[in-house]
Coordinates of C-alpha atoms in Angstrom, one line a residue:
X1092 CA 133.8 21.4 62.1
X1093 CA 136.6 19.0 61.1
X1094 CA 135.5 15.4 60.7
X1095 CA 137.7 12.7 62.3
X1096 CA 137.8 9.4 60.5
X1097 CA 138.7 6.2 62.4
X1098 CA 139.8 2.9 61.0
X1099 CA 138.0 -0.2 62.0
X1100 CA 141.1 -1.4 64.0
X1101 CA 141.5 1.9 65.8
X1102 CA 137.8 1.9 66.7
X1103 CA 138.1 -1.6 68.2
X1104 CA 141.2 -0.6 70.3
X1105 CA 139.4 2.5 71.6
X1106 CA 136.4 0.4 72.6
X1107 CA 138.6 -2.2 74.4
X1108 CA 140.5 0.5 76.2
X1109 CA 137.3 2.2 77.4
X1110 CA 135.8 -1.1 78.6
X1111 CA 139.1 -2.1 80.4
X1112 CA 139.2 1.3 82.1
X1113 CA 135.6 1.0 83.2
X1114 CA 136.2 -2.6 84.6
X1115 CA 139.3 -1.4 86.5
X1116 CA 137.4 1.5 87.8
X1117 CA 134.6 -0.8 89.0
X1118 CA 137.1 -3.2 90.6
X1119 CA 138.9 -0.3 92.3
X1120 CA 135.6 1.1 93.6
X1121 CA 134.7 -2.4 94.9
X1122 CA 138.2 -2.7 96.5
X1123 CA 138.8 -6.0 94.6
X1124 CA 142.0 -4.9 92.9
X1125 CA 144.7 -2.4 93.8
X1126 CA 145.4 0.2 91.1
X1127 CA 147.8 2.4 93.0
X1128 CA 145.8 3.2 96.2
X1129 CA 147.4 2.3 99.6
X1130 CA 146.7 -1.2 100.8
X1131 CA 148.5 -3.7 103.1
X1132 CA 150.1 -7.1 102.7
X1133 CA 149.5 -9.7 105.5
X1134 CA 152.1 -12.4 106.3
X1135 CA 152.5 -15.1 108.9
X1136 CA 156.0 -16.4 109.7
X1137 CA 157.3 -14.4 106.6
X1138 CA 154.8 -16.2 104.4
X1139 CA 152.4 -13.9 102.4
X1140 CA 148.8 -14.7 103.2
X1141 CA 147.3 -12.0 100.9
X1142 CA 146.5 -8.4 100.4
X1143 CA 143.7 -6.3 101.8
X1144 CA 142.6 -2.7 102.0
X1145 CA 144.4 -0.4 104.5
X1146 CA 141.5 -0.1 106.9
X1147 CA 141.0 -3.9 107.4
X1148 CA 141.6 -4.9 111.1
X1149 CA 144.1 -7.7 110.6
X1150 CA 144.4 -8.4 114.4
X1151 CA 140.6 -8.9 114.7
X1152 CA 140.7 -11.3 111.7
X1153 CA 143.5 -13.3 113.4
X1154 CA 141.7 -13.5 116.7
X1155 CA 138.5 -14.6 114.9
X1156 CA 140.4 -17.2 112.9
X1157 CA 141.9 -18.7 116.1
X1158 CA 138.6 -18.6 117.9
X1159 CA 136.8 -20.5 115.1
X1160 CA 139.7 -23.1 114.9
X1161 CA 139.4 -23.6 118.7
X1162 CA 135.6 -24.1 118.5
X1163 CA 135.9 -26.5 115.6
X1164 CA 138.5 -28.6 117.5
X1165 CA 136.7 -28.4 120.9
X1166 CA 140.0 -27.7 122.6
X1167 CA 142.2 -24.7 123.4
X1168 CA 144.9 -24.6 120.8
X1169 CA 148.6 -24.0 121.2
X1170 CA 150.1 -22.0 118.3
X1171 CA 153.5 -20.5 117.6
X1172 CA 153.6 -17.9 114.9
X1173 CA 154.5 -14.3 114.1
X1174 CA 152.4 -12.0 111.9
X1175 CA 153.2 -8.7 110.1
X1176 CA 151.6 -6.2 107.8
X1177 CA 153.2 -3.8 105.3
X1178 CA 151.7 -0.8 103.4
X1179 CA 152.0 -1.1 99.6
X1180 CA 151.0 0.9 96.5
X1181 CA 151.8 -1.8 93.8
X1182 CA 148.9 -1.9 91.3
X1183 CA 146.9 -4.8 90.1
X1184 CA 147.0 -7.0 93.2
X1185 CA 143.9 -8.8 94.2
X1186 CA 142.5 -7.5 97.5
X1187 CA 140.8 -9.7 100.1
X1188 CA 137.8 -8.7 102.1
X1189 CA 137.9 -9.0 105.9
X1190 CA 135.9 -12.3 105.6
X1191 CA 138.2 -13.7 102.8
X1192 CA 141.3 -12.7 104.8
X1193 CA 140.0 -14.6 107.9
X1194 CA 139.4 -17.7 105.8
X1195 CA 142.9 -17.5 104.4
X1196 CA 144.4 -17.0 107.9
X1197 CA 142.5 -20.1 109.1
X1198 CA 144.1 -22.2 106.4
X1199 CA 147.6 -21.0 107.3
X1200 CA 147.0 -21.4 111.0
X1201 CA 145.9 -25.0 110.7
X1202 CA 149.5 -25.7 109.6
X1203 CA 150.9 -23.8 112.5
X1204 CA 148.9 -25.6 115.3
X1205 CA 151.5 -27.4 117.5
X1206 CA 149.2 -29.0 120.1
X1207 CA 145.9 -29.0 121.8
X1208 CA 146.0 -27.7 125.4
X1209 CA 144.5 -29.4 128.4
X1210 CA 143.1 -28.0 131.5
X1211 CA 145.7 -28.2 134.3
X1212 CA 146.4 -26.9 137.8
X1213 CA 149.7 -25.2 138.3
X1214 CA 151.5 -25.2 141.7
X1215 CA 153.7 -22.1 142.2
X1216 CA 156.3 -22.0 145.0
X1217 CA 158.7 -19.1 144.5
X1218 CA 160.3 -19.8 141.1
X1219 CA 159.2 -23.5 141.1
X1220 CA 156.3 -24.5 138.8
X1221 CA 154.6 -27.9 138.3
X1222 CA 151.4 -28.7 136.3
X1223 CA 149.0 -31.3 137.5
X1224 CA 146.0 -32.8 135.7
X1225 CA 143.5 -32.4 138.6
X1226 CA 143.0 -30.9 142.0
X1227 CA 143.2 -34.4 143.4
X1228 CA 146.7 -34.7 141.9
X1229 CA 147.7 -31.3 143.5
X1230 CA 146.5 -32.5 147.0
X1231 CA 148.2 -35.9 146.5
X1232 CA 151.5 -34.1 145.6
X1233 CA 151.3 -31.8 148.8
X1234 CA 150.3 -34.7 151.0
X1235 CA 153.2 -36.8 149.8
X1236 CA 155.6 -33.9 150.6
X1237 CA 154.7 -34.1 154.2
X1238 CA 154.3 -37.9 154.4
X1239 CA 157.8 -38.5 155.8
X1240 CA 157.0 -36.3 158.8
X1241 CA 153.3 -37.2 159.2
X1242 CA 153.2 -40.9 158.4
X1243 CA 149.8 -41.2 160.2
X1244 CA 148.2 -38.5 158.0
X1245 CA 147.0 -36.5 160.9
X1246 CA 147.3 -33.4 158.7
X1247 CA 145.9 -33.1 155.1
X1248 CA 146.4 -30.5 152.4
X1249 CA 143.5 -28.3 151.4
X1250 CA 143.1 -25.5 148.9
X1251 CA 141.3 -22.2 149.9
X1252 CA 140.7 -18.7 148.6
X1253 CA 141.9 -15.9 150.8
X1254 CA 139.1 -13.6 152.0
X1255 CA 140.9 -10.4 151.0
X1256 CA 143.9 -9.3 149.1
X1257 CA 144.0 -12.3 146.8
X1258 CA 144.4 -12.3 143.0
X1259 CA 141.3 -13.6 141.2
X1260 CA 141.7 -17.3 140.4
X1261 CA 144.6 -17.9 142.8
X1262 CA 144.1 -20.5 145.5
X1263 CA 146.4 -21.0 148.6
X1264 CA 147.5 -24.4 150.0
X1265 CA 147.7 -25.2 153.7
X1266 CA 147.8 -28.2 156.0
X1267 CA 144.9 -28.7 158.4
X1268 CA 144.4 -31.3 161.0
X1269 CA 142.2 -34.1 159.6
X1270 CA 138.9 -34.8 161.3
X1271 CA 139.0 -38.1 163.3
X1272 CA 137.2 -41.1 161.8
X1273 CA 134.4 -42.8 163.7
X1274 CA 136.9 -45.5 164.9
X1275 CA 139.2 -42.8 166.3
X1276 CA 136.5 -41.1 168.3
X1277 CA 136.4 -42.5 171.9
X1278 CA 132.9 -42.2 173.3
X1279 CA 132.6 -40.8 176.8
X1280 CA 130.2 -42.8 178.9
X1281 CA 128.3 -40.4 181.2
X1282 CA 126.1 -41.8 183.9
X1283 CA 122.9 -39.9 184.7
X1284 CA 123.6 -37.1 187.2
X1285 CA 122.7 -38.2 190.7
X1286 CA 122.1 -36.1 193.6
X1287 CA 124.5 -35.9 196.5
X1288 CA 128.3 -36.3 196.7
X1289 CA 128.6 -39.4 194.5
X1290 CA 126.6 -37.8 191.7
X1291 CA 128.8 -34.7 191.8
X1292 CA 132.0 -36.7 191.7
X1293 CA 130.8 -38.8 188.7
X1294 CA 129.9 -35.6 186.8
X1295 CA 133.3 -34.0 187.5
X1296 CA 135.2 -37.1 186.3
X1297 CA 133.2 -37.3 183.1
X1298 CA 133.8 -33.6 182.4
X1299 CA 137.6 -34.1 183.0
X1300 CA 137.6 -37.1 180.6
X1301 CA 135.8 -35.1 177.9
X1302 CA 138.3 -32.2 178.2
X1303 CA 141.2 -34.6 178.0
X1304 CA 139.9 -36.3 174.9
X1305 CA 139.1 -33.0 173.2
X1306 CA 142.5 -31.5 173.8
X1307 CA 141.2 -28.8 176.2
X1308 CA 143.2 -29.9 179.2
X1309 CA 146.3 -27.6 179.5
X1310 CA 147.8 -28.9 182.7
X1311 CA 149.2 -32.2 181.3
X1312 CA 151.9 -33.1 178.7
X1313 CA 151.5 -32.4 175.0
X1314 CA 153.4 -34.8 172.8
X1315 CA 153.7 -35.6 169.1
X1316 CA 152.8 -33.3 166.3
X1317 CA 151.0 -30.2 167.6
X1318 CA 150.9 -28.2 164.3
X1319 CA 152.2 -28.4 160.8
X1320 CA 152.4 -25.9 157.9
X1321 CA 154.3 -25.1 154.8
X1322 CA 157.0 -22.5 155.2
X1323 CA 156.7 -21.1 151.7
X1324 CA 153.6 -19.7 150.2
X1325 CA 152.0 -22.3 147.9
X1326 CA 149.7 -21.0 145.2
X1327 CA 147.6 -23.0 142.8
X1328 CA 145.9 -21.6 139.7
X1329 CA 144.0 -23.0 136.7
X1330 CA 146.0 -23.2 133.5
X1331 CA 146.0 -24.7 130.0
X1332 CA 149.1 -26.7 129.0
X1333 CA 150.1 -29.3 126.4
X1334 CA 150.0 -32.9 127.5
X1335 CA 153.7 -33.2 127.7
X1336 CA 153.8 -30.3 130.2
X1337 CA 151.8 -32.2 132.8
X1338 CA 153.8 -33.4 135.8
X1339 CA 154.1 -36.7 137.5
X1340 CA 153.2 -36.5 141.1
X1341 CA 156.0 -38.7 142.5
X1342 CA 158.7 -37.1 140.3
X1343 CA 157.7 -33.7 141.5
X1344 CA 157.7 -34.7 145.2
X1345 CA 161.3 -35.7 144.7
X1346 CA 162.1 -32.5 142.9
X1347 CA 160.4 -30.1 145.3
X1348 CA 162.0 -31.7 148.4
X1349 CA 165.5 -32.0 146.9
X1350 CA 168.0 -29.7 148.6
X1351 CA 169.4 -27.0 146.2
X1352 CA 171.9 -24.3 147.1
X1353 CA 170.4 -20.9 147.4
X1354 CA 172.2 -17.7 148.6
X1355 CA 171.2 -16.2 151.9
X1356 CA 172.4 -13.1 153.7
X1357 CA 173.7 -13.5 157.3
X1358 CA 174.7 -10.5 159.5
X1359 CA 177.7 -11.2 161.7
X1360 CA 177.0 -10.9 165.4
X1361 CA 179.4 -10.2 168.2
X1362 CA 181.4 -13.3 169.1
X1363 CA 180.7 -15.1 165.8
X1364 CA 183.3 -17.2 164.0
X1365 CA 183.0 -18.7 160.6
X1366 CA 183.3 -22.3 161.7
X1367 CA 180.2 -22.0 163.9
X1368 CA 178.3 -20.1 161.2
X1369 CA 179.2 -22.7 158.6
X1370 CA 178.2 -25.6 161.0
X1371 CA 174.8 -24.1 161.9
X1372 CA 174.0 -23.6 158.2
X1373 CA 175.2 -26.9 156.8
X1374 CA 178.0 -25.3 154.7
X1375 CA 181.8 -25.0 154.9
X1376 CA 184.2 -22.2 155.9
X1377 CA 185.8 -22.5 152.5
X1378 CA 182.5 -21.9 150.8
X1379 CA 181.8 -18.7 152.8
X1380 CA 185.3 -17.4 152.3
X1381 CA 185.1 -17.9 148.5
X1382 CA 181.6 -16.5 148.1
X1383 CA 182.5 -13.3 150.0
X1384 CA 186.1 -12.9 148.8
X1385 CA 187.4 -12.9 152.4
X1386 CA 191.1 -12.7 153.1
X1387 CA 190.9 -15.5 155.6
X1388 CA 188.5 -17.1 158.1
X1389 CA 189.3 -14.5 160.7
X1390 CA 188.6 -11.4 158.6
X1391 CA 184.9 -10.9 159.6
X1392 CA 183.5 -8.1 161.8
X1393 CA 180.3 -7.5 163.7
X1394 CA 177.5 -6.2 161.5
X1395 CA 179.1 -7.5 158.3
X1396 CA 176.8 -9.1 155.8
X1397 CA 177.9 -12.5 154.5
X1398 CA 176.5 -14.4 151.5
X1399 CA 176.0 -18.0 152.5
X1400 CA 175.0 -20.8 150.1
X1401 CA 172.4 -22.7 152.1
X1402 CA 171.2 -26.1 150.8
X1403 CA 167.4 -25.9 150.9
X1404 CA 164.4 -27.5 149.1
X1405 CA 161.8 -25.5 147.2
X1406 CA 159.1 -26.5 149.8
X1407 CA 159.9 -26.8 153.5
X1408 CA 157.7 -28.0 156.4
X1409 CA 157.4 -26.2 159.7
X1410 CA 156.5 -28.8 162.3
X1411 CA 155.6 -28.0 165.9
X1412 CA 156.3 -30.9 168.2
X1413 CA 155.6 -31.7 171.9
X1414 CA 158.6 -33.5 173.4
X1415 CA 159.0 -35.0 176.9
X1416 CA 162.4 -35.8 178.4
X1417 CA 164.4 -35.8 181.7
X1418 CA 167.4 -33.6 182.5
X1419 CA 169.6 -32.2 185.2
X1420 CA 169.2 -28.5 185.5
X1421 CA 170.5 -25.4 187.4
X1422 CA 168.4 -22.6 188.6
X1423 CA 169.3 -19.2 187.3
X1424 CA 171.9 -17.6 189.7
X1425 CA 171.0 -14.7 191.9
X1426 CA 173.2 -11.8 190.8
X1427 CA 174.3 -9.1 193.3
X1428 CA 175.5 -6.1 191.2
X1429 CA 178.7 -4.3 192.4
X1430 CA 179.0 -0.9 190.8
X1431 CA 182.7 -0.6 191.8
X1432 CA 183.8 -3.8 190.1
X1433 CA 184.4 -4.5 186.4
X1434 CA 182.2 -6.9 184.6
X1435 CA 185.2 -9.3 184.4
X1436 CA 185.2 -9.5 188.2
X1437 CA 182.9 -11.7 190.2
X1438 CA 182.7 -13.6 193.5
X1439 CA 180.6 -16.7 194.3
X1440 CA 179.0 -16.3 197.7
X1441 CA 176.9 -19.5 197.6
X1442 CA 177.3 -22.5 195.4
X1443 CA 174.1 -23.7 193.8
X1444 CA 173.0 -27.3 193.5
X1445 CA 172.0 -29.4 190.5
X1446 CA 168.4 -30.5 190.3
X1447 CA 166.6 -33.1 188.2
X1448 CA 163.3 -32.6 186.3
X1449 CA 161.0 -34.0 183.6
X1450 CA 160.1 -31.3 181.1
X1451 CA 157.6 -31.0 178.2
X1452 CA 158.9 -28.7 175.5
X1453 CA 157.2 -27.2 172.4
X1454 CA 159.8 -27.4 169.7
X1455 CA 159.6 -25.9 166.2
X1456 CA 161.5 -27.6 163.3
X1457 CA 161.9 -26.3 159.7
X1458 CA 163.1 -28.8 157.2
X1459 CA 164.1 -31.0 160.1
X1460 CA 166.3 -28.4 161.8
X1461 CA 165.3 -27.0 165.2
X1462 CA 164.5 -23.2 165.1
X1463 CA 163.0 -22.7 168.6
X1464 CA 162.3 -24.5 171.9
X1465 CA 160.1 -23.4 174.7
X1466 CA 159.3 -25.0 178.1
X1467 CA 155.6 -25.8 178.3
X1468 CA 155.4 -27.8 181.5
X1469 CA 157.9 -29.3 184.0
X1470 CA 157.8 -31.9 186.8
X1471 CA 160.6 -31.2 189.3
X1472 CA 161.9 -34.4 190.9
X1473 CA 164.9 -32.9 192.7
X1474 CA 164.9 -29.1 193.1
X1475 CA 167.9 -27.1 192.2
X1476 CA 169.1 -24.3 194.5
X1477 CA 170.3 -21.0 192.9
X1478 CA 173.9 -19.9 193.3
X1479 CA 174.5 -16.4 194.7
X1480 CA 177.1 -14.4 192.7
X1481 CA 178.4 -10.9 193.1
X1482 CA 179.4 -9.4 189.8
X1483 CA 180.7 -6.0 188.6
X1484 CA 178.9 -3.6 186.4
X1485 CA 181.7 -1.4 185.1
X1486 CA 183.0 -1.9 181.5
X1487 CA 186.7 -2.7 181.6
X1488 CA 189.1 -0.3 179.9
X1489 CA 190.3 -1.0 176.4
X1490 CA 193.8 -0.7 175.1
X1491 CA 195.0 0.7 171.7
X1492 CA 198.2 0.8 169.8
X1493 CA 200.3 3.7 171.3
X1494 CA 201.4 5.2 168.0
X1495 CA 200.4 5.7 164.4
X1496 CA 202.6 4.1 161.8
X1497 CA 206.0 2.7 162.8
X1498 CA 207.5 -0.6 161.9
X1499 CA 207.2 -3.6 164.2
X1500 CA 210.8 -4.6 165.0
X1501 CA 210.8 -6.8 168.1
X1502 CA 208.3 -8.9 170.0
X1503 CA 207.7 -10.0 173.6
X1504 CA 209.9 -12.9 175.0
X1505 CA 213.5 -14.0 175.2
X1506 CA 215.9 -12.0 173.1
X1507 CA 219.7 -12.3 173.2
X1508 CA 219.5 -14.5 176.3
X1509 CA 217.5 -11.9 178.2
X1510 CA 213.7 -11.4 178.7
X1511 CA 212.3 -8.6 176.5
X1512 CA 209.3 -7.5 178.5
X1513 CA 207.6 -5.5 175.8
X1514 CA 207.4 -4.8 172.1
X1515 CA 209.2 -2.3 169.8
X1516 CA 208.2 -0.2 166.9
X1517 CA 210.9 1.5 164.9
X1518 CA 209.9 5.2 164.1
X1519 CA 211.5 8.6 163.5
X1520 CA 212.5 10.7 166.5
X1521 CA 209.6 13.0 167.5
X1522 CA 206.8 10.6 166.6
X1523 CA 203.8 11.2 168.9
X1524 CA 203.3 8.5 171.6
X1525 CA 199.7 8.1 172.8
X1526 CA 198.2 6.7 176.1
X1527 CA 197.1 3.2 175.3
X1528 CA 194.3 3.5 177.8
X1529 CA 193.0 6.2 180.3
X1530 CA 194.7 6.4 183.7
X1531 CA 197.0 8.3 186.0
X1532 CA 200.7 8.9 185.3
X1533 CA 202.9 7.4 188.1
X1534 CA 206.3 7.9 186.5
X1535 CA 207.5 10.5 184.0
X1536 CA 211.3 10.7 184.1
X1537 CA 214.6 9.3 182.9
X1538 CA 214.9 5.7 184.1
X1539 CA 218.3 4.0 183.3
X1540 CA 218.1 1.6 180.3
X1541 CA 214.5 2.8 179.6
X1542 CA 215.7 6.4 179.0
X1543 CA 213.0 9.0 179.2
X1544 CA 209.9 6.9 180.1
X1545 CA 206.3 7.3 181.1
X1546 CA 204.4 4.8 183.2
X1547 CA 200.6 4.9 183.5
X1548 CA 198.4 3.2 186.1
X1549 CA 195.0 2.2 184.8
X1550 CA 191.7 1.7 186.7
X1551 CA 191.7 -2.1 186.1
X1552 CA 195.0 -2.4 188.0
X1553 CA 197.1 -2.7 184.8
X1554 CA 200.1 -0.6 184.0
X1555 CA 201.7 0.5 180.7
X1556 CA 205.2 1.8 180.0
X1557 CA 206.4 4.0 177.1
X1558 CA 210.3 4.1 176.9
X1559 CA 213.3 5.7 175.0
X1560 CA 211.4 8.9 174.4
X1561 CA 213.1 12.2 173.3
X1562 CA 210.6 14.3 175.2
X1563 CA 208.0 13.8 177.9
X1564 CA 204.6 15.6 177.6
X1565 CA 203.0 14.6 181.0
X1566 CA 204.0 14.7 184.6
X1567 CA 203.4 12.5 187.7
X1568 CA 199.9 12.6 189.1
X1569 CA 198.4 13.8 185.8
X1570 CA 195.2 12.1 184.6
X1571 CA 195.2 11.2 180.9
X1572 CA 192.6 9.9 178.5
X1573 CA 193.0 7.1 176.0
X1574 CA 194.7 8.4 172.9
X1575 CA 196.1 11.5 174.6
X1576 CA 199.7 12.4 173.7
X1577 CA 202.1 11.5 176.5
X1578 CA 205.6 11.7 174.8
X1579 CA 207.6 12.1 171.7
X1580 CA 209.6 9.0 170.6
X1581 CA 213.4 9.0 170.6
X1582 CA 216.5 7.0 171.2
X1583 CA 217.4 7.6 174.9
X1584 CA 218.6 5.0 177.4
X1585 CA 219.8 1.5 176.2
X1586 CA 218.7 1.7 172.6
X1587 CA 220.1 0.6 169.3
X1588 CA 218.1 3.2 167.2
X1589 CA 215.1 5.4 167.3
X1590 CA 212.1 3.4 168.4
X1591 CA 209.2 3.1 171.0
X1592 CA 209.4 0.4 173.6
X1593 CA 206.0 -0.5 175.0
X1594 CA 205.1 -2.7 178.0
X1595 CA 201.9 -3.9 179.6
X1596 CA 201.6 -5.3 183.2
X1597 CA 198.8 -7.3 184.7
X1598 CA 198.9 -8.0 188.4
X1599 CA 202.5 -6.7 188.3
X1600 CA 203.6 -9.2 185.7
X1601 CA 204.7 -8.2 182.2
X1602 CA 202.5 -9.8 179.5
X1603 CA 202.6 -9.7 175.7
X1604 CA 200.8 -6.4 174.7
X1605 CA 199.9 -7.7 171.3
X1606 CA 197.4 -10.1 172.8
X1607 CA 195.5 -7.1 174.0
X1608 CA 196.0 -4.4 171.3
X1609 CA 197.3 -6.2 168.1
X1610 CA 200.0 -4.8 165.9

């Protein structure tokens, strides 16, 4: 065997290397130092907190650090930070145990604490939020909102939990009628019941008095505030906020009752016009036109949805009032239906008379605007008699433009010193001419200056004429429907060029057709 000789220096180096390797091995085994195995770095707000083995639960260490800081301060803490981890293999980094990491995190988080949170009660109304220090402040806030309407504080705010369908921890707010104080309670003095007529009368009077005082009597007038409630859903829940996030009661009363513009959808009804829509909703015609990109104030149609900016507060009150006043009135007329008349025809057989009455109405207001009114009770002083009216039930005929296309060239009225009894549309010879409304053809022939013309008599007594045609498609006595072809346009009779001349007669007098059909 070959003998290996070491120098003293080489022997020392070998011993040091062996001991170092053993130490590193022990440190690696104890997870105190990284020597190439996978581990993770932990940082808060991009600041390295330390390194730990890969399997350490950093999130749990963070939560524990926050929990201990909160317990030490005795308050909920408001912190603002971001944390991150990265996997590394860089050797010779000191590794922290889970407990050591938690302690390091606590030191860093102490510097990130922004505030201590306080218990609060948050009022939520739609998108509106306000934080109050106590339930009493919440009630004070709600009671001040309704104070302008209910100056006598007959109604008070209360918080309650819905019996079903509520989210845990969420309370609702409502207004309830306050119980009368002892000074407000009027005692009813009841005498002992006596036998006989006098005893029965006294007992009945006392019963009536009690019912009147308790509000059970329904035959008399009801006045003043009958009911009050919040229009919007008011929710209250417990919260934790910083001191500067707490709200001032009086400032929030102003904020929540201040009118702010919010967009609402209105569906146009028959007979609507923008000026009335704007007036009823406290806005302007110009605002509606701009919001909906309308051509002008007249370009609306039944069923159209309009966006309307309505000034409304975040919290509105719905108040039901009893109101008493006197008025002249008319009984609803007695209508006799005539199935052979049009709805535009009627005849008064008996004139009604005006009466006078005192009435008690139940009126509902929202945000000070009346939304409904119903008669509860009336005292007629002078009775009204109903008028008797005979009225038709048939829907009157409608009238349409008698051709498609064409260029409007002349209107109704004086022209060249003569009366032009109709309107003209320039169009190529052979353009189809349609019946403006259903009826019976009473003329279909050449007629002097009208050239080849068609005249139709309509069920409502009106007549229409179609003149200067090149060809007639109907004959006298023929029944035609609205929109049915009656002729082909031309240039016959007294005409300066191919066109259709159209006339409309009411009660035998020529009128402007455009007032009934448009261009």
